[in-house]
CSV table of C-alpha atoms and ligand atoms in Angstrom, one decimal:
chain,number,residue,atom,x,y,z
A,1,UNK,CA,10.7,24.9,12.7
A,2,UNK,CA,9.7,24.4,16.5
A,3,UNK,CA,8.8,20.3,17.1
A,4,UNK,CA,5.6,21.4,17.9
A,5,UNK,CA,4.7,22.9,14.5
A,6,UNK,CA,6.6,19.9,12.9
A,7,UNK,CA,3.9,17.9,10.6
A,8,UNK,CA,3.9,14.3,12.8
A,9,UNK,CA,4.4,11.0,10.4
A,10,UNK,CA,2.9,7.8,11.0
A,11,UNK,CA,5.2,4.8,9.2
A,12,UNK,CA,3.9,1.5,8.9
A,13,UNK,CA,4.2,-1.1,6.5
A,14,UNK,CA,3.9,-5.1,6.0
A,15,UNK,CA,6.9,-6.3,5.9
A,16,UNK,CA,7.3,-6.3,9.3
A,17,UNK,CA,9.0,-3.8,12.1
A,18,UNK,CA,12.2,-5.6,11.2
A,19,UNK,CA,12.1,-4.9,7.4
A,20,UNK,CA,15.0,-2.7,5.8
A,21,UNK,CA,12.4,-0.6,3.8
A,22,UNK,CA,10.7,0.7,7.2
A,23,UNK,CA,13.7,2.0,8.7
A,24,UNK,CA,15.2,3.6,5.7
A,25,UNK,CA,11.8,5.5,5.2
A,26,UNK,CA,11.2,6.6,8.2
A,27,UNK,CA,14.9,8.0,8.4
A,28,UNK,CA,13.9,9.9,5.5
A,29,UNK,CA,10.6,11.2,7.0
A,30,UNK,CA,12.5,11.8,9.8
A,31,UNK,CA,13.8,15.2,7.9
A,32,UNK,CA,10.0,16.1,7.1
A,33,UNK,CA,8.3,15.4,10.3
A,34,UNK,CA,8.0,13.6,13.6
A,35,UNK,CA,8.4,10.1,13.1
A,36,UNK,CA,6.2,7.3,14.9
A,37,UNK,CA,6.5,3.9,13.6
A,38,UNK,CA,3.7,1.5,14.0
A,39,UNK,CA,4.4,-1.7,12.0
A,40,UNK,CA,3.7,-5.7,12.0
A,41,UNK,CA,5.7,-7.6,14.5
A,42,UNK,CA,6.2,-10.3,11.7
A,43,UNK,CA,5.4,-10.3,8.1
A,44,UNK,CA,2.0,-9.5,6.4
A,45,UNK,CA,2.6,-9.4,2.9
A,46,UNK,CA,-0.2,-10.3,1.1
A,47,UNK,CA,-3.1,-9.7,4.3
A,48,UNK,CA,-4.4,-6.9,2.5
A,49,UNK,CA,-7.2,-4.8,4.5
A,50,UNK,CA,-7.9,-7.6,7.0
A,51,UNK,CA,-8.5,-6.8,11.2
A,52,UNK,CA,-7.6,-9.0,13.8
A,53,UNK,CA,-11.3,-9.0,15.2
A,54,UNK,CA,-11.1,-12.7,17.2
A,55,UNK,CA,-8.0,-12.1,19.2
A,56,UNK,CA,-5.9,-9.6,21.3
A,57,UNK,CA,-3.3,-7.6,19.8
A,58,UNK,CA,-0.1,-7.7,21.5
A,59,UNK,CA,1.8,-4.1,21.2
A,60,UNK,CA,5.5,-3.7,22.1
A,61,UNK,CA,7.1,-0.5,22.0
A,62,UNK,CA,10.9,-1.0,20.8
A,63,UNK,CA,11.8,2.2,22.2
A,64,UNK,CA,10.4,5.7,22.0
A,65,UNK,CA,7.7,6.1,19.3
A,66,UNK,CA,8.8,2.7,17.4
A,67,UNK,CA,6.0,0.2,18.0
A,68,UNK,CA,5.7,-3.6,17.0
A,69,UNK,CA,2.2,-4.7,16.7
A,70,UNK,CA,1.2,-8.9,16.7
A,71,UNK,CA,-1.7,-7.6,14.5
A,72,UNK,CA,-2.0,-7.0,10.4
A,73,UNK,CA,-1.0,-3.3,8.8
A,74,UNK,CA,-4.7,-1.9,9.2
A,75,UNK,CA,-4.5,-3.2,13.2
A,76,UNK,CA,-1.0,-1.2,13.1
A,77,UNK,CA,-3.2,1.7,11.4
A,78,UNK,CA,-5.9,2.1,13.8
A,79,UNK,CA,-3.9,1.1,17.2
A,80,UNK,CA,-1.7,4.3,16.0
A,81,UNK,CA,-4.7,6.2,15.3
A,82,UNK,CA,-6.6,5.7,18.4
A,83,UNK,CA,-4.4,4.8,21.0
A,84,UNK,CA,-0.6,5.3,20.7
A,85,UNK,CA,0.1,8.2,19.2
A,86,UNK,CA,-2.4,10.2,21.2
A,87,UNK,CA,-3.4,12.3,18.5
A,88,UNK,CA,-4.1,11.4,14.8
A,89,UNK,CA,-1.1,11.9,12.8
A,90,UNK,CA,-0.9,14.6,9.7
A,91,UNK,CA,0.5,12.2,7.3
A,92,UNK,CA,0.5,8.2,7.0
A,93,UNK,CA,3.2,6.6,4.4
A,94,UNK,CA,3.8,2.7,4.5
A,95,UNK,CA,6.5,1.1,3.0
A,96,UNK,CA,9.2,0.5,1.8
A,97,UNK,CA,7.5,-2.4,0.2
A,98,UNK,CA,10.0,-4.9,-0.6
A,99,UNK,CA,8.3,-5.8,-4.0
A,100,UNK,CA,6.1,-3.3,-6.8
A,101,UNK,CA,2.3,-3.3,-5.6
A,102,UNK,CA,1.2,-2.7,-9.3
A,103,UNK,CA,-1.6,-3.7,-11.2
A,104,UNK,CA,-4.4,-6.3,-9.6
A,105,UNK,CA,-1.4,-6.7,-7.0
A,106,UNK,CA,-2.6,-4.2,-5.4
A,107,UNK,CA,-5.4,-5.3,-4.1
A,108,UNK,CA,-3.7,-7.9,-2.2
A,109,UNK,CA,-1.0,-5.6,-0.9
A,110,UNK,CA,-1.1,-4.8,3.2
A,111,UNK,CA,1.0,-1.7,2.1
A,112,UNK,CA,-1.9,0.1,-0.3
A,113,UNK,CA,-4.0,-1.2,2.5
A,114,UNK,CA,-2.1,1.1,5.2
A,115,UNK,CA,-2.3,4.0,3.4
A,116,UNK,CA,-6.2,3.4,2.5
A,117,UNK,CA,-6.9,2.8,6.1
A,118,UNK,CA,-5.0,6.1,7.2
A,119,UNK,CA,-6.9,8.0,4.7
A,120,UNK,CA,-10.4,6.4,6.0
A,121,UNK,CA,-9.5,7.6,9.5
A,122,UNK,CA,-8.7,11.0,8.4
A,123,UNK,CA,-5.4,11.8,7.0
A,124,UNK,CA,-3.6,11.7,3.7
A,125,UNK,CA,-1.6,8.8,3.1
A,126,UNK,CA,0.8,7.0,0.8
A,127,UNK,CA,2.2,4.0,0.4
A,128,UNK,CA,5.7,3.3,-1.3
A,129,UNK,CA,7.2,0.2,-3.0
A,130,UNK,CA,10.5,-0.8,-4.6
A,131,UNK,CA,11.2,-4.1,-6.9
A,132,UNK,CA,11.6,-7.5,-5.0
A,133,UNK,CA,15.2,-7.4,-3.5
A,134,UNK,CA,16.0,-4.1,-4.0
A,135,UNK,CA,19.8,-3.2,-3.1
A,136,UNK,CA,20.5,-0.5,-0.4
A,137,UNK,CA,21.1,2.4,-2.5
A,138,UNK,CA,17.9,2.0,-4.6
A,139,UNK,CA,16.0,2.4,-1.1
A,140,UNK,CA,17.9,4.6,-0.5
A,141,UNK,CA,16.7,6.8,-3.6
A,142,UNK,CA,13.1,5.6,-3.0
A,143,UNK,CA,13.1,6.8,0.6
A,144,UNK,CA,14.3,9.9,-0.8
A,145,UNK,CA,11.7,10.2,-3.3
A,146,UNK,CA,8.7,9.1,-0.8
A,147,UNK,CA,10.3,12.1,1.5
A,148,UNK,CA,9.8,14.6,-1.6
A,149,UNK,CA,6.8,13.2,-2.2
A,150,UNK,CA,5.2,13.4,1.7
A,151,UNK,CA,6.5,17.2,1.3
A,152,UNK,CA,4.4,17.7,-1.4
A,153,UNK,CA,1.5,16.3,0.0
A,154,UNK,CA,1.2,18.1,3.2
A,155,UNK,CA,1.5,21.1,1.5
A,156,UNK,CA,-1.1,20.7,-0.6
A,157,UNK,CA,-2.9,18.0,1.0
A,158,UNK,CA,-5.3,15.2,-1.2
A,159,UNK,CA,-8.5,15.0,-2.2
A,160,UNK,CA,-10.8,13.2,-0.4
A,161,UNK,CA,-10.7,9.6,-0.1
A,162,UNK,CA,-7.1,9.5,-2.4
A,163,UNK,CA,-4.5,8.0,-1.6
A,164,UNK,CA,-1.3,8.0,-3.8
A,165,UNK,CA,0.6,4.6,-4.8
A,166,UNK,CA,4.3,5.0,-5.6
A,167,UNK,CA,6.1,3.0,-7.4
A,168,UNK,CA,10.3,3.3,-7.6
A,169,UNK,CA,11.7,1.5,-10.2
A,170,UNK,CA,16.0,0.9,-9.7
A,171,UNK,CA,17.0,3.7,-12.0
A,172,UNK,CA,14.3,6.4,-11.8
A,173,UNK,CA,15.0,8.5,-14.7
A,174,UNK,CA,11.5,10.8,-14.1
A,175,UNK,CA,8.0,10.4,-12.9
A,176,UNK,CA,5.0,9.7,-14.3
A,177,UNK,CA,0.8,9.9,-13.0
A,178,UNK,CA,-0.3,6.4,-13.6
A,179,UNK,CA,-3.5,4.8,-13.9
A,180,UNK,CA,-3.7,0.9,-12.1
A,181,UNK,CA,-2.9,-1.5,-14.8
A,182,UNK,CA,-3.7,-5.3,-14.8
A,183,UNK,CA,-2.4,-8.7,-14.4
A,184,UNK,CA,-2.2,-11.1,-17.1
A,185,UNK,CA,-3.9,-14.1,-15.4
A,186,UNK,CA,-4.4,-16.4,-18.2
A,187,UNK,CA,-3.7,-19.1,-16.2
A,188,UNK,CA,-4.7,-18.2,-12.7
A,189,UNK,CA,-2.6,-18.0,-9.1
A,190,UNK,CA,0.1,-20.6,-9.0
A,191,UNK,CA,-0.9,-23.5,-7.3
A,192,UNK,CA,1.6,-26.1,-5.9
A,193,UNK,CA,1.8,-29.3,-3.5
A,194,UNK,CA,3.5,-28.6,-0.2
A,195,UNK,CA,6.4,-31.2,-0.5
A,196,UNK,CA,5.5,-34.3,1.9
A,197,UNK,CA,2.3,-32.6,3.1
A,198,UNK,CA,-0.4,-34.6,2.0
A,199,UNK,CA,-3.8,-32.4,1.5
A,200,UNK,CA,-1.9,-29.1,1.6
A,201,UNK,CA,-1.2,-26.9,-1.2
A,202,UNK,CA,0.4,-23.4,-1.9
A,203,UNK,CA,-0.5,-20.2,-3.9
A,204,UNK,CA,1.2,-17.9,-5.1
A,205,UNK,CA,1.9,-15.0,-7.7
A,206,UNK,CA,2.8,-16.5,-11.1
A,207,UNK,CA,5.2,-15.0,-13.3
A,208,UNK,CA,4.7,-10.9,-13.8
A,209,UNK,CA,2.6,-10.5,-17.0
A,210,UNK,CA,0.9,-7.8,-17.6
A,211,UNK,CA,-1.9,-6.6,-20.5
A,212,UNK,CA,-0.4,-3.8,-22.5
A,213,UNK,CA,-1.5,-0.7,-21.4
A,214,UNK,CA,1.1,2.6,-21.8
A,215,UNK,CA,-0.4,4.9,-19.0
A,216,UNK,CA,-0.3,1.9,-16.8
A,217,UNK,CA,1.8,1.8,-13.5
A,218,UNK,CA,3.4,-1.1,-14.9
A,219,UNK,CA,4.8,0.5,-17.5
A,220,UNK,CA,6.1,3.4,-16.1
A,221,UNK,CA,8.1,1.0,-14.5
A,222,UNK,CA,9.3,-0.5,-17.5
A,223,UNK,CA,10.5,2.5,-18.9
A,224,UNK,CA,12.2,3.7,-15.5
A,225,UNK,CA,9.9,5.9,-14.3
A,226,UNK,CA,8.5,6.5,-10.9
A,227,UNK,CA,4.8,6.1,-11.3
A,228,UNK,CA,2.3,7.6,-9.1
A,229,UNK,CA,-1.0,6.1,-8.9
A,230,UNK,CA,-4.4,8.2,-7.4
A,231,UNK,CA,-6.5,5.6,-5.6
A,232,UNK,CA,-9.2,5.7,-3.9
A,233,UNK,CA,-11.3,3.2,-1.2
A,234,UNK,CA,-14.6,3.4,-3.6
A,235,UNK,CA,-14.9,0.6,-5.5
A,236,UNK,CA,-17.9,1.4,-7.2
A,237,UNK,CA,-17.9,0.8,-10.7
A,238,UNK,CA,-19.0,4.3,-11.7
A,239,UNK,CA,-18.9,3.9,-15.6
A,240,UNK,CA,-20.9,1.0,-15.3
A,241,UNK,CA,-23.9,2.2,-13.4
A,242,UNK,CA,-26.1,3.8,-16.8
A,243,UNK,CA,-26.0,0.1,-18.5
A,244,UNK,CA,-27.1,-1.8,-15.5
A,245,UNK,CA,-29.9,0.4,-15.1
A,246,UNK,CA,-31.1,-0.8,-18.2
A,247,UNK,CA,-31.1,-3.9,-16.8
A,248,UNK,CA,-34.2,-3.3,-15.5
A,249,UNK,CA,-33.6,-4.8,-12.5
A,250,UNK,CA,-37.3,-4.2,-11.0
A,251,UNK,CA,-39.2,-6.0,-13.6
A,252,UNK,CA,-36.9,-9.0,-13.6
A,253,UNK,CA,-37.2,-9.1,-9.5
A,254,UNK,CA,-41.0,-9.0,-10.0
A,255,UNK,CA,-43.6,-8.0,-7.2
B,301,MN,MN1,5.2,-6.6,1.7
């Protein structure tokens, strides 16, 4: 196929333009498209859908379409959107996450983020994750599988507003369409003193629990599968509209 009629790929992620996962995956996408990376200068796990609105973003292109961006993974979305990439791209994947965005996790993740953001500006998107640590070779088979995957999508393209959340677990043995599952929270984030630093504490994830649930993406994982969740940006509660309408919300507000 002629470059020109090449699908073009934008790559981002939050682990940073340094991160093993973002090169693997774009070498990967490399066979399915035309590859421009836009990713975080540092790290931005955990920033989820935040915008650097109060400061300049500083943008340093690497070399030819590989861009570091002092901004968060939706910055990296929309720089690569509307300025460096001169056109919007056909297809957005971010990742290789190094760590599963599952369950609530996801709504902290500046990976899912990415993808949402690339779907809001127009284009189908994806975000990929692996376990925490992942060797080589299971990247490897993840980049491989987010490749297959991207394939898939341009050819048949997403509905609007989904985006698809992919999971690789280290042995994938199938795949499975998931639903988001949930965190077992029973005792809230972690929260810890910062040694010597009076006044200062840190959160964090506690140990992985998660409420039973067999469609879940969690445990698709579990049993080795690659799960694919369909999300989407609305977060509108649409089973729970008809009851609060009963509420009758206009008599309780009064005139
Ligand atoms: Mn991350």
């Amino acid at each position: 196929m002629p470059a020109a009629e090449r699908p073009r790929i934008l790559v981002t992620n939050d682990d940073g333009v340094a991160a093993a996962g973002l090169a693997v995956l774009a070498a990967a996408l490399a066979r399915v498209g035309e590859v421009a990376v836009v990713a975080p200068a540092s790290e931005q796990s955990g920033v989820a859908h935040s915008l650097s609105l109060r400061r300049p973003l500083r943008v340093r292109e690497e070399r030819a379409g590989w861009y570091a961006v002092e901004g968060t993974p939706t910055d990296c979305v929309n720089l690569a959107f509307l300025h460096l990439l001169g056109a919007p791209p056909d297809l957005v994947v971010s990742g290789i996450n190094n760590g599963y965005n599952l369950a609530d996790d996801i709504l902290y993740s500046g990976t899912v983020a990415a993808a949402l953001e690339g779907r809001t500006l127009g284009a189908p998107s994806l975000a990929v994750s692996v376990g925490f640590d992942a060797p080589g070779p299971v990247q490897a088979r993840a980049a491989e599988i987010a490749a297959r995957v991207a394939k898939a999508v341009l050819e048949r393209g997403l509905p609007a507003d989904a985006v698809l959340n992919v999971n690789v677990p280290q042995a994938p043995t199938g795949v499975r369409i998931t639903r988001q599952g949930r965190r077992s929270l029973r005792e809230g984030l972690l929260v810890r003193p910062a040694d010597g630093a009076e006044g200062f504490r840190w959160v964090g994830l506690p140990p992985t629990e998660w409420v039973p649930e067999p469609l879940a993406d969690h445990q698709a994982i579990a049993e080795g599968l690659v799960s694919i969740t369909p999300l989407h940006s609305d977060l509108t509660y649409h089973r729970a509209i008809p009851g609060f309408e009963r509420w009758d919300f206009a008599a309780a507000l009064g005139p």
